[in-house]
mmCIF file of C-alpha atoms in Angstrom:
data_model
loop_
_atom_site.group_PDB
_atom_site.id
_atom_site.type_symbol
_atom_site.label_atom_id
_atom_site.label_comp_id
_atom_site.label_asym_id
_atom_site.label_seq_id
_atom_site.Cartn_x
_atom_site.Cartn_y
_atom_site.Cartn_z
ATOM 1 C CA UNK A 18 11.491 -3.283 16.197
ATOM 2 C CA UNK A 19 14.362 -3.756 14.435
ATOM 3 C CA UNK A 20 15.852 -4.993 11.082
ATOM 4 C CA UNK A 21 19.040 -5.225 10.688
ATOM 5 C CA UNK A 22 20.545 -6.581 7.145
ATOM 6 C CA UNK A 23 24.243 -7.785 6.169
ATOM 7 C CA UNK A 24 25.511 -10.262 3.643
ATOM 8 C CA UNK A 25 26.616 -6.906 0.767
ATOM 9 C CA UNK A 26 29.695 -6.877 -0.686
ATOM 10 C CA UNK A 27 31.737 -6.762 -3.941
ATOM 11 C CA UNK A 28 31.028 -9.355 -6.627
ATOM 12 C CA UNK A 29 31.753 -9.728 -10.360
ATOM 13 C CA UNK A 30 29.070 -9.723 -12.554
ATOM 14 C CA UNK A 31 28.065 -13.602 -12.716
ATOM 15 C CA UNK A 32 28.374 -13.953 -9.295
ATOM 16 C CA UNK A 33 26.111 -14.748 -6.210
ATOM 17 C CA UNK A 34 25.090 -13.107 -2.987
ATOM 18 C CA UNK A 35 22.985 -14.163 -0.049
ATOM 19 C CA UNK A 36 21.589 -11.237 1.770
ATOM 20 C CA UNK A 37 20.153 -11.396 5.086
ATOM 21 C CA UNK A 38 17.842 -9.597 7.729
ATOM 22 C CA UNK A 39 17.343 -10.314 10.832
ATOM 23 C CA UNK A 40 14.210 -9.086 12.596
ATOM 24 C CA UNK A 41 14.147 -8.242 16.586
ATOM 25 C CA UNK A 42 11.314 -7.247 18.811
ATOM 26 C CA UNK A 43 8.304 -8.543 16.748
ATOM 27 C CA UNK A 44 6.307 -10.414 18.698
ATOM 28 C CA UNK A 45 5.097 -12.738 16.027
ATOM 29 C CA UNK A 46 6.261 -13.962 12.857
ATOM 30 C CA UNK A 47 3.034 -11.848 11.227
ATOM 31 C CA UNK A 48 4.690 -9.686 9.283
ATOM 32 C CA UNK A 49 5.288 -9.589 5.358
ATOM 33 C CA UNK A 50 8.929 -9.030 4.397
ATOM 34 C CA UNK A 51 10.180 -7.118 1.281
ATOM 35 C CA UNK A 52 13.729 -6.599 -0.219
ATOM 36 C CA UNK A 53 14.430 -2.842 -2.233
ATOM 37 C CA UNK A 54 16.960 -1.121 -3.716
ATOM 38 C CA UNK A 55 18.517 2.213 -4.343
ATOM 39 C CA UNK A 56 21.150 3.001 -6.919
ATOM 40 C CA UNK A 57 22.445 6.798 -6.474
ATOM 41 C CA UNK A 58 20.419 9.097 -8.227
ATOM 42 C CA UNK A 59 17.476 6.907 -8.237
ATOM 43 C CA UNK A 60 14.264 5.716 -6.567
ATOM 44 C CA UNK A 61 14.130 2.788 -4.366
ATOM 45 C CA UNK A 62 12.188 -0.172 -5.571
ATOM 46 C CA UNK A 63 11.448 -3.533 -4.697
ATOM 47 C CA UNK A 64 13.454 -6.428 -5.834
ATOM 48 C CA UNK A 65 11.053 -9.477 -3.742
ATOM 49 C CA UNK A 66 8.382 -9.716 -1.687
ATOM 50 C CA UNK A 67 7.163 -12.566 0.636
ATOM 51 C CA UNK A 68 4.484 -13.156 2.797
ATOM 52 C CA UNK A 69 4.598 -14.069 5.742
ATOM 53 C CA UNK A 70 3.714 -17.453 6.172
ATOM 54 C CA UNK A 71 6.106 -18.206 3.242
ATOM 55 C CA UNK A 72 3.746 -19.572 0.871
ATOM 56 C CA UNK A 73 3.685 -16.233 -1.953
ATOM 57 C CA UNK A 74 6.604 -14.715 -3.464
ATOM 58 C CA UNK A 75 6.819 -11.525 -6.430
ATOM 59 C CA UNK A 76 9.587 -10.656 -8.111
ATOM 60 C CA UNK A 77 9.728 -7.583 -10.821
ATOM 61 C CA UNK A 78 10.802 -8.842 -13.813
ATOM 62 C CA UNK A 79 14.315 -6.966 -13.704
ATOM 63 C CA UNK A 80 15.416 -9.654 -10.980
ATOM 64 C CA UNK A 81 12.798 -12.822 -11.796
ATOM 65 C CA UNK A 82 14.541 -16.020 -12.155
ATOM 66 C CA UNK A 83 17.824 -14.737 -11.173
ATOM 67 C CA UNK A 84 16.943 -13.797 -7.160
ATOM 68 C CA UNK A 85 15.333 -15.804 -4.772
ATOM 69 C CA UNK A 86 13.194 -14.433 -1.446
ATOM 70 C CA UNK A 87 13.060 -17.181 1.670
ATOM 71 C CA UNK A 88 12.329 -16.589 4.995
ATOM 72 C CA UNK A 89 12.760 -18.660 8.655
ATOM 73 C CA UNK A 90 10.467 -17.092 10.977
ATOM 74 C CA UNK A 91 11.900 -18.999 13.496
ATOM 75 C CA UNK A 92 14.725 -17.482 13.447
ATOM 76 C CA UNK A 93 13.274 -14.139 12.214
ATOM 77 C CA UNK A 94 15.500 -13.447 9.095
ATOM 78 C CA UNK A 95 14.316 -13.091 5.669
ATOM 79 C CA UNK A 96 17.318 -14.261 2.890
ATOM 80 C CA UNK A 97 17.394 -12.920 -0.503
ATOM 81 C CA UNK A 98 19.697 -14.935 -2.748
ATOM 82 C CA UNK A 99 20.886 -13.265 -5.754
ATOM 83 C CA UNK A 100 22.472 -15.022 -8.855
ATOM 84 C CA UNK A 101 23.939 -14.046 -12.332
ATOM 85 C CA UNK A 102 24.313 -10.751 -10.815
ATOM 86 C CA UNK A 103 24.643 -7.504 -13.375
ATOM 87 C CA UNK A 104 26.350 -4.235 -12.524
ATOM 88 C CA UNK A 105 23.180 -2.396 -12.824
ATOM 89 C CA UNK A 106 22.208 -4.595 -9.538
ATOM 90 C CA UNK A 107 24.481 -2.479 -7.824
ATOM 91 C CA UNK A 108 22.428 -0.361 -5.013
ATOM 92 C CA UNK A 109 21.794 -0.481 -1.401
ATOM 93 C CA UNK A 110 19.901 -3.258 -0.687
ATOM 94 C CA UNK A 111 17.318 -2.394 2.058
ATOM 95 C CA UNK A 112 14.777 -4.983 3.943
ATOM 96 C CA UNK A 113 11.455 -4.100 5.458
ATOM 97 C CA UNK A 114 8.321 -5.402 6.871
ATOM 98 C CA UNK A 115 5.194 -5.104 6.963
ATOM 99 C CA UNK A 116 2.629 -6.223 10.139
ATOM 100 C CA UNK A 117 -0.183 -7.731 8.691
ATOM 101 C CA UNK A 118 -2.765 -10.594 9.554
ATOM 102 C CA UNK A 119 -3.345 -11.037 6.123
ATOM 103 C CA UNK A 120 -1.340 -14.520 4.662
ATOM 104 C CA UNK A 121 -1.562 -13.885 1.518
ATOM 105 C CA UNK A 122 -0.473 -10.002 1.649
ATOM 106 C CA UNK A 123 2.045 -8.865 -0.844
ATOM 107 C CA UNK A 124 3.267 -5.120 0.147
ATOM 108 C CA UNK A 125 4.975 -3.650 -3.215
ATOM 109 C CA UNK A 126 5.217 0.044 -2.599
ATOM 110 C CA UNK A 127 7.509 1.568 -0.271
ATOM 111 C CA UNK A 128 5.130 2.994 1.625
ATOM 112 C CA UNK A 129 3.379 -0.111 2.758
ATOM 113 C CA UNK A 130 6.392 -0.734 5.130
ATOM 114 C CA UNK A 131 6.327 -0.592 8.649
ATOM 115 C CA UNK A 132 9.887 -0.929 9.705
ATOM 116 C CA UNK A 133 13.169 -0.729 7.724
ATOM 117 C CA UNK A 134 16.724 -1.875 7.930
ATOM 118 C CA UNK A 135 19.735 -0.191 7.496
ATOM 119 C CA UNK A 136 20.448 -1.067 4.406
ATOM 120 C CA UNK A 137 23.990 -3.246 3.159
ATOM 121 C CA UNK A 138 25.498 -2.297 -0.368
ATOM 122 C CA UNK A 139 26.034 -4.300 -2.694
ATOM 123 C CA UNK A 140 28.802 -3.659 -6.053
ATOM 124 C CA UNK A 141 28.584 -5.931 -8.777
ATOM 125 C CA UNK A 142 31.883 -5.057 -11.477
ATOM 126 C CA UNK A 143 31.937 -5.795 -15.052
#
């Protein structure tokens, strides 16, 4: 399995980004999908969740109403769009997934994650 996101770059604070991850070798679209982050010097944490049939969504509140989690499974890519982006949204922006059976699943700890991404990094300037 692989994940393999892209969509990073440099913004100024205001701005918008669409990430993207595209999933290969799953063999079903079964699979929860989660977006983190990690700034330098800190922990990685999760900026949206979403299950896997599409119908659930969880944001923390440091990103609610400003980012928005979406997935295709037939394409296998999860989006996350990000608006009125901050500087302190600057961090590596890493996807992951989660096999599960479970619709309604909602994986918010790192190590829930099956499979990760390589992460794409994203600068927002002042």
């Amino acid at each position: 399995v692989q994940l393999q996101a892209f969509g990073g770059g440099l913004v100024q604070a205001g701005g918008s980004l669409r990430l993207s991850c595209a999933a290969s070798g799953l063999t079903s679209s079964s699979y929860a999908a989660g977006w983190f982050r990690q700034a330098p010097g800190k922990e990685r944490e999760l900026v949206a969740v979403i299950t896997w049939s599409g119908g659930r969504t969880f944001y923390p509140d440091s990103v609610k109403g400003r980012f928005t989690i979406s997935r295709d499974n037939a394409k296998n890519t999860v989006y996350l769009r990000m608006n009125s982006l901050k500087p302190e949204d600057t961090a590596v922006y890493y996807c992951a997934a989660r096999i599960t059976s479970d619709r309604l699943r909602e994986p918010q700890w790192v190590h829930e994650y099956d499979f990760w991404g390589q992460g794409t990094q994203v600068t927002v300037s002042s």
